[in-house]
Short mmCIF file of C-alpha atoms in Angstrom, two decimals:
data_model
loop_
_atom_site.label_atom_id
_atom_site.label_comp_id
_atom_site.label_asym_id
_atom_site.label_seq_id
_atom_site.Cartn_x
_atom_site.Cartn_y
_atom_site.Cartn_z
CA UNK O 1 63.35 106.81 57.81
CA UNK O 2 61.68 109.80 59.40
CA UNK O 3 59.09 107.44 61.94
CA UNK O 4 61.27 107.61 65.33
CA UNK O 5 62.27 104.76 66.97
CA UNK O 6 64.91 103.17 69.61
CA UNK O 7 67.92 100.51 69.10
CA UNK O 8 67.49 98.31 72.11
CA UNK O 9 70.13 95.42 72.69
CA UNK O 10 69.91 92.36 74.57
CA UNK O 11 72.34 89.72 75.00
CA UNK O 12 72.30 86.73 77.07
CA UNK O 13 75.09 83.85 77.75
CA UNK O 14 75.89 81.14 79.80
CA UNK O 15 79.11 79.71 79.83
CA UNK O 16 80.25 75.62 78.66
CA UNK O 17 79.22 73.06 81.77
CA UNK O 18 81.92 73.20 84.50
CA UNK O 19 83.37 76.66 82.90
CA UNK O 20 84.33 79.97 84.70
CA UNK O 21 84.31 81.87 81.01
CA UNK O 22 82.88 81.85 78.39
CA UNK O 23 83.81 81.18 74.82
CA UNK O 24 81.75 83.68 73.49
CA UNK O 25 81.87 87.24 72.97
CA UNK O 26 79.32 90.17 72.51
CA UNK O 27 80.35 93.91 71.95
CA UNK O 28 77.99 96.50 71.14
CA UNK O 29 78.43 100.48 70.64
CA UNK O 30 76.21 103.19 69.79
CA UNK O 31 78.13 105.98 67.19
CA UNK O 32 76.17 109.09 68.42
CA UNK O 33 77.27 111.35 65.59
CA UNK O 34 77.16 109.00 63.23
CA UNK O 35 73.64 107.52 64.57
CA UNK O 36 75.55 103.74 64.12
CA UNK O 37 74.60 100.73 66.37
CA UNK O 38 77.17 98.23 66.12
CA UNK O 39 76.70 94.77 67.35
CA UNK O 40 79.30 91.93 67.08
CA UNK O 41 79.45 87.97 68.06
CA UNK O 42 81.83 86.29 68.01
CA UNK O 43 82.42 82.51 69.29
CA UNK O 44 85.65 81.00 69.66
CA UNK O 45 86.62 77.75 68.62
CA UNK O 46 86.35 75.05 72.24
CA UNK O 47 85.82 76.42 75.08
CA UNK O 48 87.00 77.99 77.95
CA UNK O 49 89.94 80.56 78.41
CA UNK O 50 91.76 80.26 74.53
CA UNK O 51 88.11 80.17 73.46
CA UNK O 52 87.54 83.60 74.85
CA UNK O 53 90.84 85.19 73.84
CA UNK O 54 90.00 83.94 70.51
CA UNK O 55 86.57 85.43 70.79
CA UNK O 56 87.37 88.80 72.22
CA UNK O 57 90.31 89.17 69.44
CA UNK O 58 87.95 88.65 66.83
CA UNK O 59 85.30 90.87 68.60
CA UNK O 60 87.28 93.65 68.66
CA UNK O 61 88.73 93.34 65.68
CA UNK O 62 85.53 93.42 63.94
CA UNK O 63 84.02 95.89 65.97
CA UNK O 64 87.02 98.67 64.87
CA UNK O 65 86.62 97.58 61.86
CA UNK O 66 83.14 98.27 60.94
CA UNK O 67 83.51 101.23 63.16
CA UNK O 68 85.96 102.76 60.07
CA UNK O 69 83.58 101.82 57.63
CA UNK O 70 85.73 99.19 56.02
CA UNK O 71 84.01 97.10 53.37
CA UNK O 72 83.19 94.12 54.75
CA UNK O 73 84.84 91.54 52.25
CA UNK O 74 87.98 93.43 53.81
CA UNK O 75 86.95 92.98 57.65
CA UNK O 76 86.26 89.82 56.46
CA UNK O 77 89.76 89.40 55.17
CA UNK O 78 91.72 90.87 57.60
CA UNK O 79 90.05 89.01 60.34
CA UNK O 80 90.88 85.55 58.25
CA UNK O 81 93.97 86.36 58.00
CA UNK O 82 94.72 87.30 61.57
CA UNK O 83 93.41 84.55 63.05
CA UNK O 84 95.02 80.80 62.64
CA UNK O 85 93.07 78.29 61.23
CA UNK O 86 92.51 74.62 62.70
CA UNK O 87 94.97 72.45 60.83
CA UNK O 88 91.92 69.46 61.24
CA UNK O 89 88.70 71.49 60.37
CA UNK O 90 90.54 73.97 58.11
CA UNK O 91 89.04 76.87 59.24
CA UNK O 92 89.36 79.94 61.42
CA UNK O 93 89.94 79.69 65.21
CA UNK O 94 86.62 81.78 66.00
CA UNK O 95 83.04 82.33 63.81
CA UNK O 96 81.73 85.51 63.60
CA UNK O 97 78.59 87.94 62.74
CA UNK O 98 78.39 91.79 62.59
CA UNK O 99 75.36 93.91 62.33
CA UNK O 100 75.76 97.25 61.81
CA UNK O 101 73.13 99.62 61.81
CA UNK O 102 72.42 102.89 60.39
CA UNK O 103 69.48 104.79 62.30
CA UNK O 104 67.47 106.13 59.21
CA UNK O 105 69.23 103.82 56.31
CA UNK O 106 69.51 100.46 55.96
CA UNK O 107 71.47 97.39 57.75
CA UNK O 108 74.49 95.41 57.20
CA UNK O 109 75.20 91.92 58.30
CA UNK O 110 78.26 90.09 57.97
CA UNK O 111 78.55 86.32 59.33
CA UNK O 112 80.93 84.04 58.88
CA UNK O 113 80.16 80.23 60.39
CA UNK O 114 77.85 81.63 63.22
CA UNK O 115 74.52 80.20 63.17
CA UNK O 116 72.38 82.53 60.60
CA UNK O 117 71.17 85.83 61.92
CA UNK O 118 67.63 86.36 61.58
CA UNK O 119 65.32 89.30 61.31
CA UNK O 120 61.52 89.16 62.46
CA UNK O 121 58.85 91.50 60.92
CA UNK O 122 55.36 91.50 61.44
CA UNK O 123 55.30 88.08 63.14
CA UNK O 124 57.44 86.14 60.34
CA UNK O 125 61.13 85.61 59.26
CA UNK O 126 62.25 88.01 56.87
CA UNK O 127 64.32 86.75 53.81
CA UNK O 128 67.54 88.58 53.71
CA UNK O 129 68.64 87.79 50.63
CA UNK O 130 72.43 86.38 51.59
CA UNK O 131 75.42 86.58 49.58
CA UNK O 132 78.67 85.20 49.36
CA UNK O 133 81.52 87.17 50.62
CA UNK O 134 84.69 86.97 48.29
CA UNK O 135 88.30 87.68 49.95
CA UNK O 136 91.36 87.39 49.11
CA UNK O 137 91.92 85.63 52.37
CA UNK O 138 92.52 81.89 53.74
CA UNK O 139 90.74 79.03 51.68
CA UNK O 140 87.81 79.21 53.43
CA UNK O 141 84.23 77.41 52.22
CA UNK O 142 81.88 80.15 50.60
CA UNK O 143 79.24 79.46 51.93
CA UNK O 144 80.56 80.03 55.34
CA UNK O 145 81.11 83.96 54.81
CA UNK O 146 77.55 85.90 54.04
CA UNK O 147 76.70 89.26 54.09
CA UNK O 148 73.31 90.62 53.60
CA UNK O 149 71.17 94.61 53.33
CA UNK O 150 68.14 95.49 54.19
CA UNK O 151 66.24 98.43 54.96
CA UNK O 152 64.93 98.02 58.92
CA UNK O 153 61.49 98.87 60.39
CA UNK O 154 60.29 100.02 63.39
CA UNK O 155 59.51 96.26 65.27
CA UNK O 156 62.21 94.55 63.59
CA UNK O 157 63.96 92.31 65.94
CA UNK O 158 67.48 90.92 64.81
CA UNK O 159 68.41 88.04 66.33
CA UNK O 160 72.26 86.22 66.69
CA UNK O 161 73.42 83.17 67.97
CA UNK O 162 76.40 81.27 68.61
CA UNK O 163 76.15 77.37 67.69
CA UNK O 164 75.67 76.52 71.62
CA UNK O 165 71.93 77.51 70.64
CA UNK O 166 71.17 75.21 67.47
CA UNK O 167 73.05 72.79 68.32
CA UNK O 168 71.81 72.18 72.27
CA UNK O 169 70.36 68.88 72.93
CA UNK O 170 72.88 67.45 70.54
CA UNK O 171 72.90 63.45 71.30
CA UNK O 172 69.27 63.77 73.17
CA UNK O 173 66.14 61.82 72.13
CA UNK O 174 64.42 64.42 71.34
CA UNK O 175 66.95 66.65 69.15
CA UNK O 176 69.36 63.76 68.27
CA UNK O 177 71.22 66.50 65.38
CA UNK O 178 70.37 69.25 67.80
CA UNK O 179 67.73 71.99 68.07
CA UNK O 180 68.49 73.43 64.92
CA UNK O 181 67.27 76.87 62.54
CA UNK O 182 63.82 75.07 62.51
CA UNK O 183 62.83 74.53 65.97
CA UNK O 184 64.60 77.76 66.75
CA UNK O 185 62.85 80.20 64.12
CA UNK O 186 59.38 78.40 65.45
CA UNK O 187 60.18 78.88 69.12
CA UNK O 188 61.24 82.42 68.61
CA UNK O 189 57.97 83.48 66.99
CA UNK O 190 55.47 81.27 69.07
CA UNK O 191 57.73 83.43 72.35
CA UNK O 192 56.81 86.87 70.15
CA UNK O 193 53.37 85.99 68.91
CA UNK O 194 52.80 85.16 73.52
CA UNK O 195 54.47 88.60 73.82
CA UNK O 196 55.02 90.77 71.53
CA UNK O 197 56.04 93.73 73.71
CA UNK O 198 59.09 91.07 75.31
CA UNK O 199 62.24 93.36 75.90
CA UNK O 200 65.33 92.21 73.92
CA UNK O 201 66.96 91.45 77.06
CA UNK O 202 63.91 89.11 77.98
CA UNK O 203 63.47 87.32 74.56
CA UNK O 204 67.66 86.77 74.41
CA UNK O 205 66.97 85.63 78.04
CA UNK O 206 63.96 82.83 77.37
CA UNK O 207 66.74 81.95 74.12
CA UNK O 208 69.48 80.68 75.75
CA UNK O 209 67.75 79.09 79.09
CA UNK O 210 65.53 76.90 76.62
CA UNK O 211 68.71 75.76 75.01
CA UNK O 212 69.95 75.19 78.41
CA UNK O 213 67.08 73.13 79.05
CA UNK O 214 67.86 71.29 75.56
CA UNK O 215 71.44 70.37 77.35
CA UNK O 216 69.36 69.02 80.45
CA UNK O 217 71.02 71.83 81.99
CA UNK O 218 74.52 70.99 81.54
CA UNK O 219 75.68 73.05 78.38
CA UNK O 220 77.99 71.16 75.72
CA UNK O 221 79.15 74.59 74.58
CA UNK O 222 79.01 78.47 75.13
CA UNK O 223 75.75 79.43 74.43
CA UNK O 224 75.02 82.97 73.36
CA UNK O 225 72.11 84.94 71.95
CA UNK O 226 71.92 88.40 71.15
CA UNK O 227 68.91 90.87 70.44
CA UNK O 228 68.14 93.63 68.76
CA UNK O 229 64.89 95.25 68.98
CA UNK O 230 63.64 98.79 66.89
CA UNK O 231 60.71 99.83 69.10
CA UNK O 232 58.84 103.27 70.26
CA UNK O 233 61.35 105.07 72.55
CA UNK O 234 60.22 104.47 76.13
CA UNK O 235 60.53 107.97 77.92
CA UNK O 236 61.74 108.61 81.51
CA UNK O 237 62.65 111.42 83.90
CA UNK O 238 64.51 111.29 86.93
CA UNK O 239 64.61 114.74 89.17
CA UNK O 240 66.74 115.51 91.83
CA UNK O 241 67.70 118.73 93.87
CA UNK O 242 66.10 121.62 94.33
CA UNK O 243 66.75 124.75 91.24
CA UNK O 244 69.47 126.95 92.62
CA UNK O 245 66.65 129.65 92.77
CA UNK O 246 63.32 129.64 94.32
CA UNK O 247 61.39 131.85 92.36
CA UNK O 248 61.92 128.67 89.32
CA UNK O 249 60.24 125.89 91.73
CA UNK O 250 56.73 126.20 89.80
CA UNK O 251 58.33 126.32 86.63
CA UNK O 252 60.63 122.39 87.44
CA UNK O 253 57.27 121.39 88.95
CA UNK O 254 55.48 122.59 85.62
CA UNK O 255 58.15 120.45 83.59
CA UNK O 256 58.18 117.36 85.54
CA UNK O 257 54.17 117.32 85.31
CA UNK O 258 53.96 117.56 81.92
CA UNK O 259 56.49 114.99 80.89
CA UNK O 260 54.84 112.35 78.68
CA UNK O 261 56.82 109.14 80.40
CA UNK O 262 57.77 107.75 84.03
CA UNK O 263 58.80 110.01 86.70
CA UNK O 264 61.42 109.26 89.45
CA UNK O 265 62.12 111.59 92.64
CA UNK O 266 65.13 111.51 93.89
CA UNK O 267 65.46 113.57 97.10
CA UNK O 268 63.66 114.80 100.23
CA UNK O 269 63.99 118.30 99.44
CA UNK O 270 63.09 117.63 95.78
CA UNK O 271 59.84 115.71 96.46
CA UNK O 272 58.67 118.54 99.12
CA UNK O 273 59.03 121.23 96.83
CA UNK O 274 56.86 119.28 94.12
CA UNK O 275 54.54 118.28 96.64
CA UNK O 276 54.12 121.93 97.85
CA UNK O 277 53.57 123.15 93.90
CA UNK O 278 51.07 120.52 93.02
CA UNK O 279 49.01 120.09 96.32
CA UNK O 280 49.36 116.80 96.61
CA UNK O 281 51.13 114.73 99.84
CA UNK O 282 53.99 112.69 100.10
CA UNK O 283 53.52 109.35 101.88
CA UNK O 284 56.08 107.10 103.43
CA UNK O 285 55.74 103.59 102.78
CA UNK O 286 56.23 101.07 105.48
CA UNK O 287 58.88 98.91 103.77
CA UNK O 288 61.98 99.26 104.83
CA UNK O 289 65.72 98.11 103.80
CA UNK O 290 68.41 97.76 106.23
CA UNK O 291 71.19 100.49 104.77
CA UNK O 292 69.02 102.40 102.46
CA UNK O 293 66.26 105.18 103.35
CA UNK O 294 63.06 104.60 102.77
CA UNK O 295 60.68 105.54 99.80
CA UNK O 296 57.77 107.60 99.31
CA UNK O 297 54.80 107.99 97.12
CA UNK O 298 52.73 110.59 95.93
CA UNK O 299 50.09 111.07 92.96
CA UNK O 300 51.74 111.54 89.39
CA UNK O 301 55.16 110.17 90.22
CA UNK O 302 56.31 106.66 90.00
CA UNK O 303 59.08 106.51 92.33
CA UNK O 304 59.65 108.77 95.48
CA UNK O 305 63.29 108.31 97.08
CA UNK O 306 65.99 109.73 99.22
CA UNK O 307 68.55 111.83 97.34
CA UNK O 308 72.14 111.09 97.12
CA UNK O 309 73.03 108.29 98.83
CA UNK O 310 70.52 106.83 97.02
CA UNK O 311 71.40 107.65 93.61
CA UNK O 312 75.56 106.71 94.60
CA UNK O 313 74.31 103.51 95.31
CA UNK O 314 72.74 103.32 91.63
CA UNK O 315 76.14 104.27 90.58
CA UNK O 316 77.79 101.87 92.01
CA UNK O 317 75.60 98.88 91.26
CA UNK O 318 75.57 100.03 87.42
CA UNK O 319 79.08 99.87 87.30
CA UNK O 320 79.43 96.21 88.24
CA UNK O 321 76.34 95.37 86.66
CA UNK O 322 76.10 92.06 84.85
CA UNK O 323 72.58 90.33 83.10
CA UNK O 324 72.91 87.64 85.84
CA UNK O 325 72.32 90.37 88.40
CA UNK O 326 69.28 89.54 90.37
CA UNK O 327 67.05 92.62 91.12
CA UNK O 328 65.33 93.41 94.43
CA UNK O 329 62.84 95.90 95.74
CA UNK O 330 65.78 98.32 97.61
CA UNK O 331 65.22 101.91 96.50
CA UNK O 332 68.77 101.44 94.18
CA UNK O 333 67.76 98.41 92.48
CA UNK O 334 63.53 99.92 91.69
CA UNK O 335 65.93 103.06 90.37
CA UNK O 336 67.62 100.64 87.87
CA UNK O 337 64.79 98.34 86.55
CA UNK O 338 62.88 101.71 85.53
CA UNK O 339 66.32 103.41 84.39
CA UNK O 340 67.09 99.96 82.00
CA UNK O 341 63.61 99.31 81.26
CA UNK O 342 63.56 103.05 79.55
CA UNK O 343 65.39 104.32 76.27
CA UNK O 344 65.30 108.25 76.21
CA UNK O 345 66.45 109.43 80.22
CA UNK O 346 65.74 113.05 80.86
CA UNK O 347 67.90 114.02 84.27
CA UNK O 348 66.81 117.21 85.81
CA UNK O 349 69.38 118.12 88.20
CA UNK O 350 68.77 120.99 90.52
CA UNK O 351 72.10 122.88 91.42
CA UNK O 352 70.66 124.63 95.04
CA UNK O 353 73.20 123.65 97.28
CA UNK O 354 72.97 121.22 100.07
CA UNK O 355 74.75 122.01 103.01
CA UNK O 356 73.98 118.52 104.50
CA UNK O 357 76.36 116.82 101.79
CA UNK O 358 79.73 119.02 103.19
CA UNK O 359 79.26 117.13 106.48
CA UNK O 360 82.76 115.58 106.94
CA UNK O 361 81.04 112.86 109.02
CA UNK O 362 79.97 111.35 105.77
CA UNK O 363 81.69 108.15 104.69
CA UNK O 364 84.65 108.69 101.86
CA UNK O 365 82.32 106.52 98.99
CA UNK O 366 79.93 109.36 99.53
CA UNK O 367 79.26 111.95 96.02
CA UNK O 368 78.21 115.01 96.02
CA UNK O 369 74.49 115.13 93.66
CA UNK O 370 76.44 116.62 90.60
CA UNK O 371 79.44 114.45 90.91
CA UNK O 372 76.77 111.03 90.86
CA UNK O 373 74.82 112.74 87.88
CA UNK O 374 78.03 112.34 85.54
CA UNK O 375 78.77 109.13 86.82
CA UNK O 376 75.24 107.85 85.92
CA UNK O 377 75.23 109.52 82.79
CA UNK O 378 78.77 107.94 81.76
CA UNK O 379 77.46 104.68 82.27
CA UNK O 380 73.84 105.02 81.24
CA UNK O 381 75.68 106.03 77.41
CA UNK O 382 78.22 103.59 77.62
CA UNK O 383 77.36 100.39 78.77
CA UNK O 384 74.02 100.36 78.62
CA UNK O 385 73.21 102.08 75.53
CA UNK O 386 70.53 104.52 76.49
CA UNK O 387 70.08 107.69 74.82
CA UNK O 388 70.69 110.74 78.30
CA UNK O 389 69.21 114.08 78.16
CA UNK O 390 70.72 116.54 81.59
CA UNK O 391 69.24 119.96 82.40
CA UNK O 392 70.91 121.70 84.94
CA UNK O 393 68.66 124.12 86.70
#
């Protein structure tokens, strides 16, 4: 495929009623020289602490798997035959489904007793075509194991579950069998044809609270959806620091102007020297957080903060990150909804040094600008999936 486009994943969860884990388990890793996106879910069989063992055995399992390029009748197989198998139900201890995606080529999904994974195009469900997976594995039902190809487009959305979706509001009135494929595939694309700019994390997110809502709000099982969603990049830059020379001020301020996305500032030195090159003022707003330095605005940026101690707070927030987190309007967390809400992250990162940051006064969880930079971009790449671009100037 030669149109660009991004690979952004979602996933949502909540765990079984009265549970402190959850049965469930999502993995997801971008293959940068491969261009891959592998996505795995896994549920495992009750709930609870063996559920997630189960779970995260299988996840990873699968996940290293595809990762070699195995064929997937023999991920399949080796999983089967790893796991034990429920003398009662006679089958595996955990369900499964793998997409893997090649940016540019086509898709692979591989599922095995995981509610069906569905793909969305142009405001309908597209027919994948399943087929049955042979192994030489355990005696397993056929049409439990499925694998499917297609070739993806730009606004495809692929969709996985874990049964605590379909089957919510088991026992109910109103979904005595449960919710089921039906009244899921029609909720999904009445919630896409409402909104159908909804992030994957949102869309995974409305998912698994309506089947939440199925349960009355006390959840018979794990329930666990995951989203994938092939959209236009969206484009962000965040500069901090000052170049290391002077003489190259007009040419960063020429950069940052012209950059077709959002623009964060991150830095009193950095947002002075921008607003001395483009005429324009810097004005501090009135609100003000205990602990964190105030921001700033100023014509043709969308974010005006202080420097480091900003940006280490970023850091650390990241790195404990979970989707429950519940943003606010501190300088950190208006730094992270535009940093997650973005795909392609240019970081300009001016190398002038600043004496202020030698002070010994500073407290020890302080990081120099550079130091902060590498931690961001580590877990901008990593856990969050987002494609980094640094210039050092």
């Amino acid at each position: 495929m030669s149109e660009q486009y991004y690979i952004e994943v979602g996933v949502n969860q909540r765990n079984h009623d009265k549970e402190r884990i959850c049965g469930d388990m999502f993995l997801s890793e971008k293959l940068k020289g491969e261009q891959r996106v592998i996505s795995v879910l896994t549920d495992g069989m009750g709930h609870g602490v063996k559920a997630n063992v189960l779970a995260t055995l299988t996840a990873k399992m699968a996940m290293n798997f595809t990762k070699d390029k195995k064929e997937f009748n023999r991920i399949a197989e080796v999983i089967l035959c790893t796991l034990p198998v429920c003398s009662e139900r006679k089958m595996s201890y955990a369900t499964f489904s793998i997409v893997d995606i090649q940016i540019g080529g086509n898709t692979r999904i591989l599922e095995y007793g995981n509610p069906q994974t569905i793909v969305v195009r142009d405001g309908k469900i597209l027919d994948l075509n399943w087929k049955n997976v042979v192994t030489n594995g355990q005696n397993i039902r056929r049409d439990e194991l499925a694998m499917c190809e297609f070739t993806q487009q730009k606004d495809d959305r692929i969709l996985m579950f874990s049964d605590g979706v379909t089957q919510s509001g088991l026992g109910t009135p109103k979904y005595p069998t449960g919710f089921g494929h039906e009244n899921l595939n029609k909720f999904i694309l009445d919630l896409l044809h409402n909104d159908s700019k909804i992030s994957a994390q949102n869309l995974a997110k409305k998912i698994v609270n309506f089947s939440h809502l199925n349960d009355n709000y006390k959840a018979g099982d794990d329930i666990s959806c995951a989203c994938i969603y092939l959209r236009t990049p969206r484009k962000i830059m965040l500069f901090t620091g000052p170049p290391i020379e002077r003489k190259q001020d007009s040419h960063v301020a020429e950069l940052v102007k012209k950059f077709d996305g959002k623009k964060i500032v991150s830095g009193a030195t950095t947002a002075d020297l921008l607003s001395r090159e483009w005429l324009e003022p810097v004005i501090d707003e009135p609100t003000h957080f205990p602990g964190f330095p105030p921001t700033s605005r100023m014509d043709g940026v969308d974010l005006v903060t202080e420097g480091v101690i900003t940006l280490n707070a970023v850091a650390e927030i990241l790195d404990r990150y979970k989707p429950t987190y519940v943003m606010t309007q501190t300088p950190p967390d208006r730094i992270i909804k535009m940093l997650l809400e973005s795909d392609e992250i240019t970081i300009l990162v001016g190398t002038r040094l600043n004496r202020s940051h030698l002070d010994p006064t500073l407290p020890t969880q302080f990081e120099l600008r550079r130091t902060v930079v590498k931690r961001l971009i580590g877990l901008l790449e990593t856990k969050f999936l987002k494609d980094v671009k640094v210039i050092y100037i």
